[in-house]
Amino acid sequence: MDLLLKNIGLLATPTGIDARRGKAQGEITLRSHAAVGIHKGRIVFVDHTNNSAVAEHTLDCAGKLVTPGLVDCHTHLVFGGWRQHEMKQKFAGVPYLEILKAGGGILNTVKATRSASEEDLFQKAQTLLREMLYYGTTTCEAKSGYGLELETELKQLRVIRRLNKAGPVELAATFMGAHAIPEEYASDREGYINLVCEEILPRAARENLAEFCDVFCDEGVFTPEESARVLKRASDLGLGLKAHADEISPVEGAEMAAECGCISAEHLIAASDAGIMAMAEKNVIAALLPATSFWLGKPYARACEMIRKNVPVAVATDFNPGSCPCLNLQFAMSLACLKYRLTPAEALTSVTLNGAAAIRRAESLGSVEPGKQADLIIWDAPDLDYIFYRCGSNLAQTIIKKGDIICRN
Ligand code: IZC
Ligand code: ZN
């Protein structure tokens, strides 16, 4: 055995290899005085009492809390520039869509991302990823969508691939060419959607640069029909599907996501009852982003209602330069309790097993169980409630990825 974590005060983890929904989302395993054995990057045992097994290295957890590593299943990590100058407009009440229509918002970041070199994008994202890791994120999804043309979309995706190779944080790449209509296609929406479906998406798939495809299905962006067309093409090319749905207006994006067989639908602030029902029927995970609601001063998605209706809930940061410049997943976890009113157990599942399921990694990530990859956090906390309660502090103390200690705070 390579590593033994002993003297764990409390081990808190969901269990299983699939998203947990309904009551099961809040049913986690809690073990006091536990130990975890790790060999070749995998968990080999989880025990109540076995604190004296022999291992090459032993880590004394000093009676503290241990959980799975955090999975941030929704980020826009790779981009050029920032958008702090838009804050004034935002706080003066100019809506997100109006800023976008005037060539700002996403299109502002598109300009900066097109003109940045691949190396600059890589360096910048790597620094940000290190900061995410410092807050406990051991696995992270990242989207393209700031190119809106072939070369820059592929450039973003290549950066994600390089980041994943460089480690230690593991990444899942999502193609999001349907993030906005670029200025050069302002009067030819269909032309842009054709470009995405016939040129960019097939290239990204052929070069194996993306595992998933996401679309921004909302008022002023892509209609459910346009979104479904892109997703269907992506599905034919073998990609898993996701959709930003009903963030701004109830456009029946959740229904569209269910209909298309999406793994997850994102945001869902304005999702209808019928949309939630459709997601429950089709096993679509709700990837909710409370730090975006917080940052924009917007309403919060109906997370408890979704859990009650048997929709598995994942929580992520949505880290991006426009609507959530916060990359601290612990902050989103606290908001999940404070604003969504999830229990700490439900919130833990949302950022571990359900986050892993949203990027199709629940078989290997998201829980502390024999056979799973050894991604864990030792927290400077005596129990689970504490990490949600101490909103704003970084309580992740020792972070382990594939059995290696990769960060000590
Ligand atoms: O850059 O504004 N919501 N896409 C959809 C975003 C936010 C990212 C951005
Ligand atoms: Zn997003």
Coordinates of C-alpha atoms and ligand atoms in Angstrom, one line a residue:
M1 CA 0.0 0.0 0.0
D2 CA 1.3 3.4 -1.0
L3 CA -0.5 5.7 1.4
L4 CA -2.6 5.3 4.5
L5 CA -4.8 8.1 5.8
K6 CA -5.3 7.4 9.4
N7 CA -7.0 9.1 12.3
I8 CA -9.8 10.6 10.2
G9 CA -12.2 12.2 12.6
L10 CA -15.1 12.0 10.2
L11 CA -15.2 10.6 6.7
A12 CA -18.2 12.0 4.8
T13 CA -19.0 10.7 1.3
P14 CA -21.9 9.8 -1.0
T15 CA -21.6 6.3 -2.4
G16 CA -22.3 4.7 -5.7
I17 CA -21.3 5.1 -9.3
D18 CA -24.2 7.1 -10.5
A19 CA -25.8 10.5 -9.7
R20 CA -28.0 10.4 -6.5
R21 CA -31.5 11.9 -6.7
G22 CA -34.4 12.6 -4.5
K23 CA -34.0 11.5 -0.9
A24 CA -30.8 9.6 -1.8
Q25 CA -29.1 12.9 -2.6
G26 CA -29.0 13.6 1.1
E27 CA -28.2 10.1 2.2
I28 CA -24.4 10.1 2.6
T29 CA -22.1 7.8 4.5
L30 CA -20.6 9.2 7.7
R31 CA -17.8 7.2 9.5
S32 CA -16.0 8.3 12.6
H33 CA -12.4 7.3 13.3
A34 CA -11.9 6.0 9.8
A35 CA -8.9 5.1 7.8
V36 CA -8.4 5.0 4.0
G37 CA -5.8 2.9 2.2
I38 CA -4.5 3.9 -1.2
H39 CA -2.5 1.9 -3.7
K40 CA -1.4 2.9 -7.2
G41 CA -3.7 6.0 -7.1
R42 CA -6.8 4.0 -6.1
I43 CA -8.7 3.5 -2.9
V44 CA -8.2 0.0 -1.7
F45 CA -10.0 0.1 1.6
V46 CA -12.1 2.3 3.8
D47 CA -12.3 1.2 7.4
H48 CA -13.7 2.2 10.8
T49 CA -10.8 1.0 12.8
N50 CA -7.9 -0.1 10.6
N51 CA -5.6 2.7 11.7
S52 CA -2.5 0.5 11.9
A53 CA -2.2 -1.0 8.5
V54 CA 1.3 -0.9 7.0
A55 CA 1.9 1.5 4.2
E56 CA 4.9 3.2 2.6
H57 CA 3.6 6.6 3.7
T58 CA 1.1 7.5 6.5
L59 CA -0.8 10.7 6.8
D60 CA -2.2 11.5 10.2
C61 CA -5.5 13.4 9.7
A62 CA -5.5 14.5 13.3
G63 CA -9.2 13.8 13.8
K64 CA -10.3 16.1 10.9
L65 CA -13.0 15.8 8.2
V66 CA -12.2 13.9 5.0
T67 CA -14.4 14.1 1.8
P68 CA -14.0 13.2 -1.8
G69 CA -12.1 15.8 -3.9
L70 CA -14.4 18.5 -5.4
V71 CA -15.6 18.2 -9.0
D72 CA -16.5 21.6 -10.7
C73 CA -18.7 20.3 -13.5
H74 CA -19.3 23.7 -15.2
T75 CA -16.6 26.3 -16.0
H76 CA -15.5 28.6 -18.8
L77 CA -11.9 28.4 -17.7
V78 CA -10.1 29.3 -20.9
F79 CA -10.5 32.9 -22.0
G80 CA -8.5 36.1 -22.9
G81 CA -8.9 39.3 -20.9
W82 CA -11.4 40.1 -18.2
R83 CA -14.6 42.2 -18.1
Q84 CA -14.4 44.2 -14.9
H85 CA -15.2 47.4 -16.8
E86 CA -18.7 46.0 -17.5
M87 CA -19.5 45.9 -13.9
K88 CA -20.6 49.6 -13.8
Q89 CA -23.1 49.0 -16.6
K90 CA -24.3 45.9 -14.9
F91 CA -24.9 47.6 -11.6
A92 CA -26.6 50.5 -13.4
G93 CA -29.2 47.9 -14.5
V94 CA -28.1 47.3 -18.1
P95 CA -29.3 43.7 -18.8
Y96 CA -26.7 41.0 -19.7
L97 CA -28.4 40.6 -23.2
E98 CA -28.2 44.3 -23.9
I99 CA -24.5 44.4 -23.2
L100 CA -24.1 41.4 -25.5
K101 CA -26.2 43.0 -28.3
A102 CA -24.0 46.1 -28.1
G103 CA -20.9 43.9 -28.9
G104 CA -19.9 43.6 -25.2
G105 CA -20.3 40.6 -22.9
I106 CA -19.3 37.3 -24.4
L107 CA -18.3 39.1 -27.6
N108 CA -15.9 41.2 -25.7
T109 CA -14.2 38.0 -24.4
V110 CA -14.3 36.6 -27.9
K111 CA -12.2 39.5 -29.2
A112 CA -9.6 39.0 -26.4
T113 CA -9.6 35.2 -26.8
R114 CA -9.1 35.4 -30.6
S115 CA -6.2 37.7 -30.3
A116 CA -4.5 35.8 -27.4
S117 CA -1.8 33.2 -28.3
E118 CA -2.3 29.6 -27.3
E119 CA 0.6 29.8 -24.9
D120 CA -0.8 32.9 -23.2
L121 CA -4.2 31.2 -22.8
F122 CA -2.5 28.2 -21.4
Q123 CA -0.5 30.1 -18.9
K124 CA -3.4 32.1 -17.7
A125 CA -5.8 29.2 -17.4
Q126 CA -3.1 27.2 -15.6
T127 CA -2.7 29.9 -13.0
L128 CA -6.5 30.0 -12.5
L129 CA -6.6 26.2 -12.2
R130 CA -4.0 26.2 -9.5
E131 CA -6.2 28.7 -7.6
M132 CA -9.2 26.3 -8.0
L133 CA -7.1 23.5 -6.7
Y134 CA -6.2 25.5 -3.7
Y135 CA -9.9 25.6 -2.9
G136 CA -10.3 21.9 -3.3
T137 CA -11.2 21.4 -7.0
T138 CA -9.5 18.2 -8.2
T139 CA -11.5 17.8 -11.4
C140 CA -12.9 20.5 -13.6
E141 CA -15.0 20.7 -16.7
A142 CA -14.0 23.5 -19.1
K143 CA -15.8 24.9 -22.2
S144 CA -14.8 26.6 -25.4
G145 CA -17.1 29.2 -26.8
Y146 CA -15.0 32.3 -26.9
G147 CA -13.8 31.7 -30.4
L148 CA -17.0 31.4 -32.4
E149 CA -14.8 30.5 -35.4
L150 CA -12.9 27.4 -36.2
E151 CA -9.3 28.3 -35.2
T152 CA -10.0 29.9 -31.9
E153 CA -12.5 27.3 -30.8
L154 CA -9.9 24.6 -31.5
K155 CA -7.2 26.7 -29.8
Q156 CA -9.3 26.8 -26.6
L157 CA -9.9 23.1 -26.7
R158 CA -6.2 22.4 -27.3
V159 CA -5.4 24.5 -24.2
I160 CA -7.9 22.3 -22.2
R161 CA -6.2 19.2 -23.5
R162 CA -2.7 20.6 -22.5
L163 CA -3.9 21.5 -19.1
N164 CA -5.3 18.0 -18.6
K165 CA -2.0 16.5 -19.6
A166 CA 0.0 18.9 -17.4
G167 CA -2.1 17.9 -14.4
P168 CA -2.5 17.6 -11.5
V169 CA -6.1 18.8 -11.9
E170 CA -8.1 16.6 -14.3
L171 CA -10.2 18.3 -17.0
A172 CA -13.1 17.4 -19.1
A173 CA -13.5 19.4 -22.4
T174 CA -16.7 20.7 -23.7
F175 CA -17.2 22.3 -27.1
M176 CA -19.5 25.3 -26.9
G177 CA -19.4 27.0 -30.3
A178 CA -23.1 27.8 -29.9
H179 CA -22.4 30.3 -27.1
A180 CA -23.3 33.4 -29.0
I181 CA -23.7 34.5 -32.6
P182 CA -20.4 36.2 -33.6
E183 CA -20.6 39.7 -35.0
E184 CA -19.6 38.7 -38.5
Y185 CA -22.8 36.5 -38.6
A186 CA -25.1 39.0 -36.9
S187 CA -27.4 39.0 -39.9
D188 CA -27.0 35.3 -40.8
R189 CA -27.8 33.2 -37.7
E190 CA -28.4 30.2 -39.8
G191 CA -25.0 30.6 -41.5
Y192 CA -23.3 30.5 -38.1
I193 CA -25.2 27.4 -37.0
N194 CA -24.3 25.7 -40.3
L195 CA -20.7 26.6 -39.6
V196 CA -20.9 25.1 -36.1
C197 CA -22.6 21.9 -37.3
E198 CA -20.8 21.3 -40.6
E199 CA -17.3 22.6 -39.9
I200 CA -16.3 23.3 -36.3
L201 CA -18.0 20.6 -34.5
P202 CA -16.9 17.8 -36.8
R203 CA -13.3 19.0 -36.6
A204 CA -13.4 19.2 -32.8
A205 CA -14.8 15.6 -32.8
R206 CA -12.4 14.3 -35.4
E207 CA -9.4 15.6 -33.4
N208 CA -10.8 14.2 -30.2
L209 CA -10.7 17.6 -28.6
A210 CA -14.1 17.5 -26.9
E211 CA -16.0 15.0 -24.8
F212 CA -19.2 17.1 -24.6
C213 CA -21.1 19.7 -26.5
D214 CA -23.0 22.5 -24.8
V215 CA -25.3 25.2 -26.2
F216 CA -26.6 28.5 -24.7
C217 CA -30.4 28.0 -25.1
D218 CA -32.0 31.2 -23.9
E219 CA -33.7 34.4 -24.8
G220 CA -31.6 36.4 -27.2
V221 CA -29.1 33.6 -27.8
F222 CA -30.1 30.2 -29.4
T223 CA -33.7 29.0 -29.6
P224 CA -34.6 25.5 -28.4
E225 CA -34.9 24.5 -32.1
E226 CA -31.5 25.9 -33.0
S227 CA -30.0 24.3 -29.8
A228 CA -31.5 20.9 -30.6
R229 CA -30.0 21.0 -34.1
V230 CA -26.5 21.6 -32.7
L231 CA -26.9 18.9 -30.1
K232 CA -28.3 16.4 -32.5
R233 CA -25.2 16.9 -34.7
A234 CA -23.0 16.5 -31.7
S235 CA -24.7 13.4 -30.6
D236 CA -24.2 11.9 -34.1
L237 CA -20.5 12.7 -33.7
G238 CA -20.4 10.8 -30.4
L239 CA -20.3 13.7 -28.0
G240 CA -22.2 13.8 -24.7
L241 CA -24.7 16.6 -24.5
K242 CA -25.2 19.6 -22.2
A243 CA -27.3 22.7 -22.4
H244 CA -27.3 26.1 -20.7
A245 CA -31.0 26.3 -20.3
D246 CA -33.5 28.8 -19.0
E247 CA -31.0 31.0 -17.2
I248 CA -32.5 34.3 -18.2
S249 CA -36.0 33.4 -19.4
P250 CA -38.3 30.4 -19.5
V251 CA -37.8 29.4 -23.1
E252 CA -38.4 25.6 -22.5
G253 CA -34.7 24.9 -22.5
A254 CA -35.0 22.3 -19.8
E255 CA -37.7 20.5 -21.9
M256 CA -35.4 20.7 -24.9
A257 CA -32.4 19.3 -22.9
A258 CA -34.6 16.3 -21.7
E259 CA -35.9 15.7 -25.2
C260 CA -32.4 15.7 -26.7
G261 CA -31.0 13.3 -24.1
C262 CA -28.7 15.8 -22.4
I263 CA -26.6 14.4 -19.5
S264 CA -27.0 17.8 -17.7
A265 CA -28.9 21.0 -18.1
E266 CA -27.3 24.1 -16.6
H267 CA -28.5 27.2 -14.6
L268 CA -32.3 26.5 -14.8
I269 CA -33.1 29.7 -12.9
A270 CA -36.3 30.1 -14.9
A271 CA -37.0 26.5 -15.6
S272 CA -40.7 25.6 -15.6
D273 CA -42.5 22.9 -13.6
A274 CA -42.9 20.9 -16.9
G275 CA -39.2 21.3 -17.6
I276 CA -38.3 19.9 -14.2
M277 CA -40.7 17.0 -14.7
A278 CA -39.2 16.3 -18.1
M279 CA -35.7 16.3 -16.6
A280 CA -36.7 13.9 -13.9
E281 CA -38.2 11.5 -16.5
K282 CA -35.2 11.6 -18.7
N283 CA -32.6 11.4 -15.8
V284 CA -31.1 14.8 -16.7
I285 CA -28.8 16.2 -14.0
A286 CA -29.4 19.8 -13.0
A287 CA -26.1 21.6 -12.9
L288 CA -26.9 24.6 -10.7
L289 CA -24.7 27.7 -10.4
P290 CA -25.5 29.7 -7.3
A291 CA -22.4 31.9 -7.4
T292 CA -23.7 33.3 -10.7
S293 CA -27.1 34.2 -9.1
F294 CA -25.2 35.8 -6.3
W295 CA -22.9 37.8 -8.5
L296 CA -25.6 39.0 -10.8
G297 CA -28.1 39.6 -8.0
K298 CA -30.5 37.3 -9.8
P299 CA -33.0 34.8 -8.4
Y300 CA -31.8 31.3 -7.3
A301 CA -32.7 28.1 -9.2
R302 CA -35.4 26.0 -7.4
A303 CA -32.9 23.4 -6.2
C304 CA -35.0 21.9 -3.4
E305 CA -38.0 21.5 -5.7
M306 CA -35.7 19.7 -8.2
I307 CA -34.5 17.3 -5.5
R308 CA -38.1 16.8 -4.4
K309 CA -39.1 16.0 -8.0
N310 CA -36.2 13.4 -8.3
V311 CA -33.9 15.5 -10.4
P312 CA -30.2 14.9 -9.4
V313 CA -28.7 18.2 -8.5
A314 CA -25.0 19.1 -9.1
V315 CA -23.5 22.4 -8.0
A316 CA -20.6 24.1 -9.8
T317 CA -19.0 27.6 -10.0
D318 CA -19.7 28.6 -13.7
F319 CA -16.4 30.4 -13.4
N320 CA -16.2 32.9 -16.4
P321 CA -15.2 36.5 -16.9
G322 CA -18.7 37.9 -17.3
S323 CA -21.3 36.5 -14.9
C324 CA -19.2 34.7 -12.3
P325 CA -15.5 35.7 -11.9
C326 CA -15.5 33.5 -8.7
L327 CA -13.7 30.2 -9.0
N328 CA -14.0 29.1 -5.4
L329 CA -16.3 26.0 -5.4
Q330 CA -16.4 26.2 -1.6
F331 CA -18.2 29.5 -1.9
A332 CA -20.8 27.9 -4.3
M333 CA -21.2 25.1 -1.7
S334 CA -22.0 27.6 1.0
L335 CA -24.5 29.3 -1.2
A336 CA -26.1 26.0 -2.0
C337 CA -26.9 25.7 1.7
L338 CA -27.6 29.4 2.4
K339 CA -29.6 30.2 -0.7
Y340 CA -30.9 27.0 -2.2
R341 CA -31.4 25.6 1.4
L342 CA -29.8 22.3 0.5
T343 CA -28.6 20.3 3.5
P344 CA -24.9 19.9 3.9
A345 CA -25.2 16.3 2.9
E346 CA -27.2 17.2 -0.3
A347 CA -24.7 19.9 -1.1
L348 CA -21.7 17.6 -0.6
T349 CA -23.2 15.1 -3.1
S350 CA -23.8 18.0 -5.5
V351 CA -20.1 18.9 -5.7
T352 CA -18.7 15.3 -5.6
L353 CA -20.7 12.3 -7.0
N354 CA -23.3 14.3 -8.9
G355 CA -20.7 16.7 -10.3
A356 CA -18.7 13.6 -11.4
A357 CA -21.8 12.1 -13.0
A358 CA -22.5 15.3 -14.9
I359 CA -19.1 14.7 -16.7
R360 CA -19.6 11.0 -16.9
R361 CA -16.9 10.2 -14.3
A362 CA -19.1 8.8 -11.5
E363 CA -17.6 5.3 -12.0
S364 CA -14.2 6.5 -11.0
L365 CA -14.7 9.8 -9.1
G366 CA -16.9 11.5 -6.6
S367 CA -16.9 9.2 -3.6
V368 CA -14.5 7.6 -1.2
E369 CA -15.0 3.9 -1.8
P370 CA -12.7 1.0 -2.7
G371 CA -12.0 0.9 -6.4
K372 CA -12.5 4.6 -6.9
Q373 CA -9.6 7.0 -7.8
A374 CA -8.0 8.4 -4.7
D375 CA -9.1 12.0 -4.9
L376 CA -9.6 13.3 -1.4
I377 CA -9.6 16.4 0.8
I378 CA -8.5 16.7 4.4
W379 CA -10.4 19.7 5.8
D380 CA -9.5 22.0 8.6
A381 CA -12.9 21.2 10.0
P382 CA -14.3 18.9 12.7
D383 CA -17.5 18.0 10.9
L384 CA -19.4 18.4 7.6
D385 CA -21.7 21.3 8.7
Y386 CA -18.6 23.4 9.5
I387 CA -17.4 23.7 5.9
F388 CA -20.7 25.1 4.7
Y389 CA -21.1 27.3 7.8
R390 CA -17.6 29.0 7.6
C391 CA -18.7 30.8 4.3
G392 CA -15.8 32.6 2.6
S393 CA -12.9 30.8 4.2
N394 CA -10.7 28.2 2.5
L395 CA -10.9 25.2 4.8
A396 CA -9.3 22.7 2.3
Q397 CA -6.1 21.7 4.0
T398 CA -4.5 18.8 2.2
I399 CA -5.6 17.9 -1.3
I400 CA -4.9 14.4 -2.7
K401 CA -5.3 13.5 -6.4
K402 CA -4.8 9.9 -7.7
G403 CA -3.1 9.1 -4.4
D404 CA -0.6 12.0 -4.5
I405 CA -0.6 15.0 -2.2
I406 CA -0.9 17.8 -4.6
C407 CA -1.7 20.8 -2.4
R408 CA -1.1 21.7 1.2
N409 CA -2.6 24.9 2.5
Ligands
IZC1 O1 -18.8 35.1 -20.7 O2 -20.8 35.7 -20.1 N1 -23.6 32.8 -19.2 N2 -22.2 32.3 -20.7 C1 -23.5 32.1 -20.4 C2 -21.6 33.0 -19.9 C3 -22.5 33.3 -18.9 C4 -20.2 33.4 -20.0 C5 -19.9 34.8 -20.3
ZN2 ZN -21.8 28.7 -18.1

